[in-house]
mmCIF file of C-alpha atoms in Angstrom:
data_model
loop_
_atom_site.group_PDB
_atom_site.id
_atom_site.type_symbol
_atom_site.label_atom_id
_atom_site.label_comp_id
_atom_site.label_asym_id
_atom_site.label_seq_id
_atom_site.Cartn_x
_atom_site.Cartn_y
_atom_site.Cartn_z
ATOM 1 C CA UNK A 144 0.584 -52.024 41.479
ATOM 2 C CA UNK A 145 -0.290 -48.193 40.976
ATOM 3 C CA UNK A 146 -0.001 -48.713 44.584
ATOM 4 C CA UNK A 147 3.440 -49.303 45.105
ATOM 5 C CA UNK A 148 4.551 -46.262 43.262
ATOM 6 C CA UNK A 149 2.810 -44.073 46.051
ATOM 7 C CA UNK A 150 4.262 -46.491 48.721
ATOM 8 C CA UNK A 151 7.999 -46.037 47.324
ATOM 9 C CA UNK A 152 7.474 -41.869 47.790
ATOM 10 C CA UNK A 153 5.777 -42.123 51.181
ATOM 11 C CA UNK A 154 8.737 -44.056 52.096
ATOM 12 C CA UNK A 155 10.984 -41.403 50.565
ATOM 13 C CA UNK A 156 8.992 -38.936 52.074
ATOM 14 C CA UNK A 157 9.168 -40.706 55.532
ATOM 15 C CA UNK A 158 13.147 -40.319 55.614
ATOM 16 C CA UNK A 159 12.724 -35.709 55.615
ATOM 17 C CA UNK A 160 11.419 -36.172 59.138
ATOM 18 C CA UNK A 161 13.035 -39.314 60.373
ATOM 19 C CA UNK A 162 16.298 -37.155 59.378
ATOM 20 C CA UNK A 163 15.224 -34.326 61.292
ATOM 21 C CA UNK A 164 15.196 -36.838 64.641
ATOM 22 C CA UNK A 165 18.201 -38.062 64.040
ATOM 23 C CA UNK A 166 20.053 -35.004 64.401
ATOM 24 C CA UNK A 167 18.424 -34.240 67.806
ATOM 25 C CA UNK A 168 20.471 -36.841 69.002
ATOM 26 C CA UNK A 169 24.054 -36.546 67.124
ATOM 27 C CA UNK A 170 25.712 -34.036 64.406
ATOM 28 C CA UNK A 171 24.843 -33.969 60.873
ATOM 29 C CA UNK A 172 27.610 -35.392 59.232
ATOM 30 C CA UNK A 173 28.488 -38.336 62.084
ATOM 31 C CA UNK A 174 24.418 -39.382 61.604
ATOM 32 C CA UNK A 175 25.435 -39.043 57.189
ATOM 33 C CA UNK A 176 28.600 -41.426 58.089
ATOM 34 C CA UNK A 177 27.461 -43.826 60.226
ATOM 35 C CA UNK A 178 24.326 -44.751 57.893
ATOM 36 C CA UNK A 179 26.385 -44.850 54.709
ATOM 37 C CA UNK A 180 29.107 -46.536 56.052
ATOM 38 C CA UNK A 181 27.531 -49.458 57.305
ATOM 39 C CA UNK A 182 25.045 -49.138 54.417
ATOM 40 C CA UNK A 183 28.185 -49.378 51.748
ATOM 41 C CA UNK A 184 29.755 -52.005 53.391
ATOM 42 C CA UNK A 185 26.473 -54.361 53.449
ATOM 43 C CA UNK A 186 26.163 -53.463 50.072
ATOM 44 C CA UNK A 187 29.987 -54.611 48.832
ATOM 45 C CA UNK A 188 29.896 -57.640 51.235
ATOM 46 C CA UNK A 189 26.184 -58.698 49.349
ATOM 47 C CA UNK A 190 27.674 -57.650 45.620
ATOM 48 C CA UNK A 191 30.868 -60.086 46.461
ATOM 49 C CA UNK A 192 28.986 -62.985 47.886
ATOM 50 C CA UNK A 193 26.648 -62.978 45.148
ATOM 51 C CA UNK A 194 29.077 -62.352 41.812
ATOM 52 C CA UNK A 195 32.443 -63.161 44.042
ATOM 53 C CA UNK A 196 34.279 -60.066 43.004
ATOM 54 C CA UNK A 197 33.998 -56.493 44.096
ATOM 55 C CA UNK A 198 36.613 -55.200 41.527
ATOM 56 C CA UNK A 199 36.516 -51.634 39.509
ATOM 57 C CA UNK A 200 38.859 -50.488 36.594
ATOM 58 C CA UNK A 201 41.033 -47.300 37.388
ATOM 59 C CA UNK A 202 39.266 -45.602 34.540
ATOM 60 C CA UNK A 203 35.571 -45.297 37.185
ATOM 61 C CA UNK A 204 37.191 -43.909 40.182
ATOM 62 C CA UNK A 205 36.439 -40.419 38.562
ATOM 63 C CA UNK A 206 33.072 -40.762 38.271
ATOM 64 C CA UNK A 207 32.772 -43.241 41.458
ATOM 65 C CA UNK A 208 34.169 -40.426 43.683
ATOM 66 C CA UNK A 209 32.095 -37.642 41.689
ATOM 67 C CA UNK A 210 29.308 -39.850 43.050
ATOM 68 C CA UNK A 211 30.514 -40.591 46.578
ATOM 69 C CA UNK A 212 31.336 -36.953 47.622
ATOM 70 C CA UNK A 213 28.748 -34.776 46.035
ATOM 71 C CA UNK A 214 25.881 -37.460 45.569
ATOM 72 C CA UNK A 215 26.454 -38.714 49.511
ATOM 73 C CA UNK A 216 28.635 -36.659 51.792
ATOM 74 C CA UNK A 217 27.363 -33.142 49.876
ATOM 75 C CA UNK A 218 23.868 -33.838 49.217
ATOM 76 C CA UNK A 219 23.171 -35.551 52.974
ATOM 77 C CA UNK A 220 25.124 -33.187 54.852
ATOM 78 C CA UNK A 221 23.318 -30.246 53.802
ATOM 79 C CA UNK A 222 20.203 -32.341 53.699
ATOM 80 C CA UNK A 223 20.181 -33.301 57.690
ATOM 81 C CA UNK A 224 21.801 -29.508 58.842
ATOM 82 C CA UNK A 225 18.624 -27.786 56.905
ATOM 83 C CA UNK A 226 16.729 -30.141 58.462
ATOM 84 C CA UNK A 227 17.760 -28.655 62.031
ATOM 85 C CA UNK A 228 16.482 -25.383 60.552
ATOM 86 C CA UNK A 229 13.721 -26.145 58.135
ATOM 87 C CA UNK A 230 10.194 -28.267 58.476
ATOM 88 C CA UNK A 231 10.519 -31.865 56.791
ATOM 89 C CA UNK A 232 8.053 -30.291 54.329
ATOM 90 C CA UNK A 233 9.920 -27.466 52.896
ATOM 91 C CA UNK A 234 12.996 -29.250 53.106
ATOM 92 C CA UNK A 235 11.698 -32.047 50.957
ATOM 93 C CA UNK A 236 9.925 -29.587 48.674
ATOM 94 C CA UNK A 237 13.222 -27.584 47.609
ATOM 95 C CA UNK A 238 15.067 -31.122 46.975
ATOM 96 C CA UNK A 239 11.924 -32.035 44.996
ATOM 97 C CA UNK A 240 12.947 -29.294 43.128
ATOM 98 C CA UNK A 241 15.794 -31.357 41.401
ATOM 99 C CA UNK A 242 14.316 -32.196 37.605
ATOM 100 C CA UNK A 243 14.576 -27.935 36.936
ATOM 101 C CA UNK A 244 18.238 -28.614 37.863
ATOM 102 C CA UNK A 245 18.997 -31.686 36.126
ATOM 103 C CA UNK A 246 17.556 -29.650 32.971
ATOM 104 C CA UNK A 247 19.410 -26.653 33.627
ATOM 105 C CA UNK A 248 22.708 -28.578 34.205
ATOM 106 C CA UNK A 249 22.260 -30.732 30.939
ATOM 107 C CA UNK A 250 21.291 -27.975 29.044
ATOM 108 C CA UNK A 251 24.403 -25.642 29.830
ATOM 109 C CA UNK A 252 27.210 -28.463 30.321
ATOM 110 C CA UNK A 253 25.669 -31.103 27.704
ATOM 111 C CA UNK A 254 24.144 -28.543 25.101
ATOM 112 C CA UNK A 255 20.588 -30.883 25.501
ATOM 113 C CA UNK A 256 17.638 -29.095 23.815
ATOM 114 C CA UNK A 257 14.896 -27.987 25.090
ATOM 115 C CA UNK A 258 11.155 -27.788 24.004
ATOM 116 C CA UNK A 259 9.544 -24.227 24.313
ATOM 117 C CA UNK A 260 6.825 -26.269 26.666
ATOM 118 C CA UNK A 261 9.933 -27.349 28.698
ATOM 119 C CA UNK A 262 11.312 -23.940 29.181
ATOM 120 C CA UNK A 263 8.112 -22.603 30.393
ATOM 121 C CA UNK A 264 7.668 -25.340 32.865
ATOM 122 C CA UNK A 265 10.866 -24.126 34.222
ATOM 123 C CA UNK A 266 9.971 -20.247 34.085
ATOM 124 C CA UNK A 267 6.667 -21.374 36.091
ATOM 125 C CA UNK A 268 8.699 -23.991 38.520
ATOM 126 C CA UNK A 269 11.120 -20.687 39.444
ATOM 127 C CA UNK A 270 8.566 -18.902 40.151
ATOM 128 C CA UNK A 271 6.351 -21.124 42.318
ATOM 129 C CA UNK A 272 9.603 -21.388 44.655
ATOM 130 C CA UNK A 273 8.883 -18.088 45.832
ATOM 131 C CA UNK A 274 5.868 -18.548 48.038
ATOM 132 C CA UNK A 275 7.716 -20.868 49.919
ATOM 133 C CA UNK A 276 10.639 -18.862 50.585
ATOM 134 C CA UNK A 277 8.155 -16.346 52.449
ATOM 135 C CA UNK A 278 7.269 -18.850 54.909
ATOM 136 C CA UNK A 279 10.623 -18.942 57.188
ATOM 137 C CA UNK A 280 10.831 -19.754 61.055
ATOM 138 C CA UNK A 281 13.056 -17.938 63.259
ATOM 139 C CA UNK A 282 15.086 -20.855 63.346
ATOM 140 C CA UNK A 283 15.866 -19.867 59.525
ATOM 141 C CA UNK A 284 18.718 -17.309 59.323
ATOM 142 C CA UNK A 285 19.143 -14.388 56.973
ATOM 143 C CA UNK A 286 21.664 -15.443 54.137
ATOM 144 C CA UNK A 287 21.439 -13.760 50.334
ATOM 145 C CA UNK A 288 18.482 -11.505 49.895
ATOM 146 C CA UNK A 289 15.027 -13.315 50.646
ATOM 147 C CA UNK A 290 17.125 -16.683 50.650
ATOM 148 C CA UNK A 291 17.885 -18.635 54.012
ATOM 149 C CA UNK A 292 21.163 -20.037 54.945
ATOM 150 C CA UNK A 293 19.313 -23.579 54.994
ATOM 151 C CA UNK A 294 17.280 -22.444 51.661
ATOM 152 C CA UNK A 295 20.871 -22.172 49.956
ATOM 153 C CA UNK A 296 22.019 -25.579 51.725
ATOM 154 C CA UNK A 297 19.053 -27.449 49.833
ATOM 155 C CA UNK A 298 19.619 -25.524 46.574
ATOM 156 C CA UNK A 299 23.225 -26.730 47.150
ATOM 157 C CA UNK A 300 21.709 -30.678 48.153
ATOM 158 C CA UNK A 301 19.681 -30.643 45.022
ATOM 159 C CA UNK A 302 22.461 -29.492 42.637
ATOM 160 C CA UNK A 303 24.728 -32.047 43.850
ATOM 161 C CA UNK A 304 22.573 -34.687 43.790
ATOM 162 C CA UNK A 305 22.200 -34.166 40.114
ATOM 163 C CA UNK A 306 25.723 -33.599 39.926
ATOM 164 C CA UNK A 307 26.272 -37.226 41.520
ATOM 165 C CA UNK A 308 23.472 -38.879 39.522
ATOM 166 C CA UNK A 309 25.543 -37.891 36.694
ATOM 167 C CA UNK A 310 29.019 -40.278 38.011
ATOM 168 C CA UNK A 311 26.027 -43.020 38.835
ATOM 169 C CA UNK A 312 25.445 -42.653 35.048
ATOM 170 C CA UNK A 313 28.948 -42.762 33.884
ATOM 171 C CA UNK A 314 29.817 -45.625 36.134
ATOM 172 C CA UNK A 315 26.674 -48.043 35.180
ATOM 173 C CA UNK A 316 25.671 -47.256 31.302
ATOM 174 C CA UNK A 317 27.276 -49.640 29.284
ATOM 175 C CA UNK A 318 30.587 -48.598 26.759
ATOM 176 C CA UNK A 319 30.043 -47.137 23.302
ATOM 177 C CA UNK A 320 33.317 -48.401 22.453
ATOM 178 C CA UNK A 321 32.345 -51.798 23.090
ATOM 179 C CA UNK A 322 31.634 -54.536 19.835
ATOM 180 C CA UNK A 323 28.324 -55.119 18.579
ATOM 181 C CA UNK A 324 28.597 -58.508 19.465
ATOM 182 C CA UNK A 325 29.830 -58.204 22.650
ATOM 183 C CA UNK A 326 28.533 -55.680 24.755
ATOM 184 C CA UNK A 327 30.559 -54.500 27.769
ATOM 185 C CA UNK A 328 28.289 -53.724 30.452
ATOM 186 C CA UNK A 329 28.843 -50.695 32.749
ATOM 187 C CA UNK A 330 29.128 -51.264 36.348
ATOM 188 C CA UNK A 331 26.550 -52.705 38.552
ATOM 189 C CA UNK A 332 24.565 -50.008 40.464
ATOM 190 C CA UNK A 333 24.477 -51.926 43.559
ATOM 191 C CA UNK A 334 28.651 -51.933 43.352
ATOM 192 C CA UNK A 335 28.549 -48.758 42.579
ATOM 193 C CA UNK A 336 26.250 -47.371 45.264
ATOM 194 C CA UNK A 337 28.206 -49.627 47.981
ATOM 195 C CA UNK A 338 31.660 -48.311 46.990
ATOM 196 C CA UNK A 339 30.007 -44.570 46.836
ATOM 197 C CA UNK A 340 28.098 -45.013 50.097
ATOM 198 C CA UNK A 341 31.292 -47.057 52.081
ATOM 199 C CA UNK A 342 33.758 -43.321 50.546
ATOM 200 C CA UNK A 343 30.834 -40.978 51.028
ATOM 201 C CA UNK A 344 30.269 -42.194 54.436
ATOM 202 C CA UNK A 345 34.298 -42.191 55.621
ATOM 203 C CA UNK A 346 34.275 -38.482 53.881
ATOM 204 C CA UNK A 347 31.633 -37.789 56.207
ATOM 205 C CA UNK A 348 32.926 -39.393 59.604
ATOM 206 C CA UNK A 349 36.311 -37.345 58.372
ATOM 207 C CA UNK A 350 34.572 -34.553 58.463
ATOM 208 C CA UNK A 351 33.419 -35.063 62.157
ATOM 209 C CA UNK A 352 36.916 -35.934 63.499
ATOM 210 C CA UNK A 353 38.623 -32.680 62.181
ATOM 211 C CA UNK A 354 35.667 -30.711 61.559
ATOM 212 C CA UNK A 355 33.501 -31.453 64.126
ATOM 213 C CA UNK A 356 32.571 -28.731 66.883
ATOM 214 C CA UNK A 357 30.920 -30.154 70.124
ATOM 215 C CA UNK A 358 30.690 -29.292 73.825
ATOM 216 C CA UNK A 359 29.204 -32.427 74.741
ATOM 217 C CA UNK A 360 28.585 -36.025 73.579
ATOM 218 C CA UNK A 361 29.010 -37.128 70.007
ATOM 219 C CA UNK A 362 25.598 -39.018 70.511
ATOM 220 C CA UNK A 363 22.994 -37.476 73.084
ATOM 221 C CA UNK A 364 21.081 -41.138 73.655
ATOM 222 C CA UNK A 365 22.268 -43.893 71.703
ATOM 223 C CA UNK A 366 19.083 -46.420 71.793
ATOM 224 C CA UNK A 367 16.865 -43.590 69.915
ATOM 225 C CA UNK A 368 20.161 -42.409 67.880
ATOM 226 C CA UNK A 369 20.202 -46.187 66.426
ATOM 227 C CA UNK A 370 16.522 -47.034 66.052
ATOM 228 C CA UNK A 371 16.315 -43.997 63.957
ATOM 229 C CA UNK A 372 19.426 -44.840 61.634
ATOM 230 C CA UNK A 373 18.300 -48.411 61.582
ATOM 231 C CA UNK A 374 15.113 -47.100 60.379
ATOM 232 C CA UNK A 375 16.422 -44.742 57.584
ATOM 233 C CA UNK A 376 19.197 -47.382 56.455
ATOM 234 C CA UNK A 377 16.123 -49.938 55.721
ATOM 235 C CA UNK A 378 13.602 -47.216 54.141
ATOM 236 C CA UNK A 379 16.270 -44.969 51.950
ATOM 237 C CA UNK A 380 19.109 -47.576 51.215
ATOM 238 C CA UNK A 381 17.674 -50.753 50.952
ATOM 239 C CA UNK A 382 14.071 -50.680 50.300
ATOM 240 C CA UNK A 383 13.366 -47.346 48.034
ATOM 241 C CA UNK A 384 16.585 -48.411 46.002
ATOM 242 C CA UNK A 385 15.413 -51.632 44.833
ATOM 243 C CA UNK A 386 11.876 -50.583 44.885
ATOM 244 C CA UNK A 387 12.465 -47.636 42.187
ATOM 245 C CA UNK A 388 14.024 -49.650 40.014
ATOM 246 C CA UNK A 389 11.613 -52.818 40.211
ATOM 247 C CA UNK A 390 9.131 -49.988 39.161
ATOM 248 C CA UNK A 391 10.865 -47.859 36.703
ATOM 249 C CA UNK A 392 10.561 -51.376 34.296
ATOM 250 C CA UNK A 393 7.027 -51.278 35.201
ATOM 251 C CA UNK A 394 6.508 -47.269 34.549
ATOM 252 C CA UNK A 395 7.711 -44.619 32.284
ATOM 253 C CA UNK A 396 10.270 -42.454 33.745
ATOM 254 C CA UNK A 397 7.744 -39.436 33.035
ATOM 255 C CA UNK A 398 5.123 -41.167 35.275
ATOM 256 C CA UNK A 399 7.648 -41.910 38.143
ATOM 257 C CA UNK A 400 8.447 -38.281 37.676
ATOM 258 C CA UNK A 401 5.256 -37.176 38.015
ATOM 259 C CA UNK A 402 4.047 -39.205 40.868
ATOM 260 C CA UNK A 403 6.818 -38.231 42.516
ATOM 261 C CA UNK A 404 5.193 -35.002 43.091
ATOM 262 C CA UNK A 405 3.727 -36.672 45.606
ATOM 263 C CA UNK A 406 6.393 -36.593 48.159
ATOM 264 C CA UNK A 407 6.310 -33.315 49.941
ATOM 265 C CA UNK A 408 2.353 -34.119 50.481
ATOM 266 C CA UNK A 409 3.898 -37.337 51.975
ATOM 267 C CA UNK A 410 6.474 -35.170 53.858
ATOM 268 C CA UNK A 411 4.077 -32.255 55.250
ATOM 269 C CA UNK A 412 1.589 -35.455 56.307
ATOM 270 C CA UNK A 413 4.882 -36.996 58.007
ATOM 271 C CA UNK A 414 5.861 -34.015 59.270
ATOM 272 C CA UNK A 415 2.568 -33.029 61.536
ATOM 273 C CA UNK A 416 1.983 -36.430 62.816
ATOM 274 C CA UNK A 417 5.711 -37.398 63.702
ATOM 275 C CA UNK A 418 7.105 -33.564 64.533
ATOM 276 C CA UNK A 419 3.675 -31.774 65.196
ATOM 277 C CA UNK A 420 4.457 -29.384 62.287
ATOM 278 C CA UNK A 421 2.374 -26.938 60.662
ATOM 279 C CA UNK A 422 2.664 -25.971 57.179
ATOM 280 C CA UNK A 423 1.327 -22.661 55.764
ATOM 281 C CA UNK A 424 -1.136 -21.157 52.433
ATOM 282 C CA UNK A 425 2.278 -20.232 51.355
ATOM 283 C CA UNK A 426 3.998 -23.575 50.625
ATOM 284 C CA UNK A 427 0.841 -25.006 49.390
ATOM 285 C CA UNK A 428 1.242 -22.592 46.160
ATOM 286 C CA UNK A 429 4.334 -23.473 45.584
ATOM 287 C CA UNK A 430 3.549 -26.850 45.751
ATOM 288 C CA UNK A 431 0.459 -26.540 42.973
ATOM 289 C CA UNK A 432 2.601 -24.095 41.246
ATOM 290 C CA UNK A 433 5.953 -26.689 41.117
ATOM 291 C CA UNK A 434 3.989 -29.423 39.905
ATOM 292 C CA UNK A 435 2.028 -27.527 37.407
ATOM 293 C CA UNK A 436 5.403 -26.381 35.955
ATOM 294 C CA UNK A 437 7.326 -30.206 36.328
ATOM 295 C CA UNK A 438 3.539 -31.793 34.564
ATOM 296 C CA UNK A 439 3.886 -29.179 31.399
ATOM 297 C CA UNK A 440 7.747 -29.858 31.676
ATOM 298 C CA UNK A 441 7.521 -33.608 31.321
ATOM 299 C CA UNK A 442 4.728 -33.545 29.336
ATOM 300 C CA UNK A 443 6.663 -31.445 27.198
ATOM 301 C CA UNK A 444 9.573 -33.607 27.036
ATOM 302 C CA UNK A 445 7.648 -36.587 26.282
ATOM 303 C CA UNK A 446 5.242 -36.891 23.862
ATOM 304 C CA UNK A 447 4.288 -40.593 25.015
ATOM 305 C CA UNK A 448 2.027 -42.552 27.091
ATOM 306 C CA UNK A 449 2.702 -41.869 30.598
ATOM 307 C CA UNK A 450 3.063 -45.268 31.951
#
């Protein structure tokens, strides 16, 4: 079983450079809305056939669109244009850098506490980013200070994928107004990822109509163009989705947290075999120095068994 929980991030890892193909062949945001799209739909049409209703209150479309446009169109737009600037690996290490973001956010918009262990494996995660940021390609370009243009565009990905986890929570915990006896569940997340994916997608293909700059073809060879999106639709919508949460009632989140450190490994290995890219000393410290400070900031957090 242990397993499985490496499988799930080498699969998660496997989408950094499978993303940076894709947009050899197309534009960012048409490769973000074609995927989602056709993703969101499968995902309604399965979610009606199965409970014959696809139906939200008016009261979720805050939190369903606070989902759809930062958790999708944001957070995969910037994803796939760093990735036509940045290795797979580095890319996938600054979004791995999400849990110091989630803490920060809940701490300053939710007044969360905490620990003095916590805070320090933040102080030591900040500071581990920095040997990666020295190891930039010309391909990077000059932005604020030492940070890149694509550097800022993951920062940005990783804040609004917390941002968007935190409509996925709104729209599928279950009511506190609701009776004891009755419990009024929150909405399903496979409704709520297929409506988010089906508007985050259409934001997206949006933004390529009116937004869009191109001299040539929308789509440079379409057989590679679709074996690629086929390929990330399966591994990041369909198969890491239901395998994270057959595992999270298997595991503690702390240990899916902290196996999840895995990933950029996963995504440097990816990265030289499918790319033929190198990786320097550089963003190997900030990869012992990251994890070091998200193990004493778990561990810190949670004073339980690990799985």
């Amino acid at each position: 079983m242990i397993l499985l929980v490496f499988a799930l991030f080498a699969l998660f890892a496997l989408a950094f450079p499978l993303g940076s193909m894709a947009v050899t062949y197309t534009t960012p945001a048409f490769a973000v809305g074609l995927r989602m799209l056709c993703s969101g739909l499968l995902m309604l049409a399965w979610h009606g056939f199965r409970h014959g209703t696809i139906k939200l209150k008016r009261k979720d479309i805050p939190a369903l669109f606070l989902l759809a446009f930062l958790g999708i169109y944001v957070t995969n737009v910037l994803e796939l244009w760093s990735l036509q600037h940045m290795s797979a690996a580095k890319t996938c290490f600054i979004y791995s850098l999400s849990p110091f973001i989630t803490a920060l956010v809940s701490y300053g918009a939710f007044s969360e506490r905490l620990r003095k262990r916590q805070w320090i494996g933040i102080i030591i995660g900040i500071f581990g980013f920095v040997p990666a940021l020295l190891w930039n390609t010309k391909a990077e370009l000059s932005a604020v200070g030492f940070l890149s243009w694509p550097e800022l565009a993951m920062l940005g990905a990783s804040t609004a994928t917390v941002l968007g986890w935190i409509g996925m929570k709104k729209l599928t915990q279950a009511s506190r107004k609701a009776s004891p006896g009755r419990p009024k569940l929150g909405v399903s997340p496979i409704l709520a990822n297929g409506y988010a994916m089906t508007i985050g997608g259409a934001i997206a293909l949006g933004h390529t109509h009116f937004f869009g700059v191109s001299t040539g073809p929308l789509i440079t060879s379409w057989w590679p163009f679709i074996k690629i999106m086929l390929a990330m639709a399966l591994i990041s919508n369909f198969i890491c989705y239901n395998l994270y949460g057959y595992l999270l009632r298997r595991y503690s989140a702390t240990f899916m947290a902290l196996a999840g450190l895995s990933t950029p490994l996963f995504a440097a290995l990816f990265g030289w075999l499918m790319l033929g890219e190198a990786v320097s000393w550089s963003f190997w410290s900030s990869v012992a120095l990251v994890s070091g400070g998200l193990l004493l900031f778990h561990l810190g957090g949670n004073d339980k068994n690990l799985a």
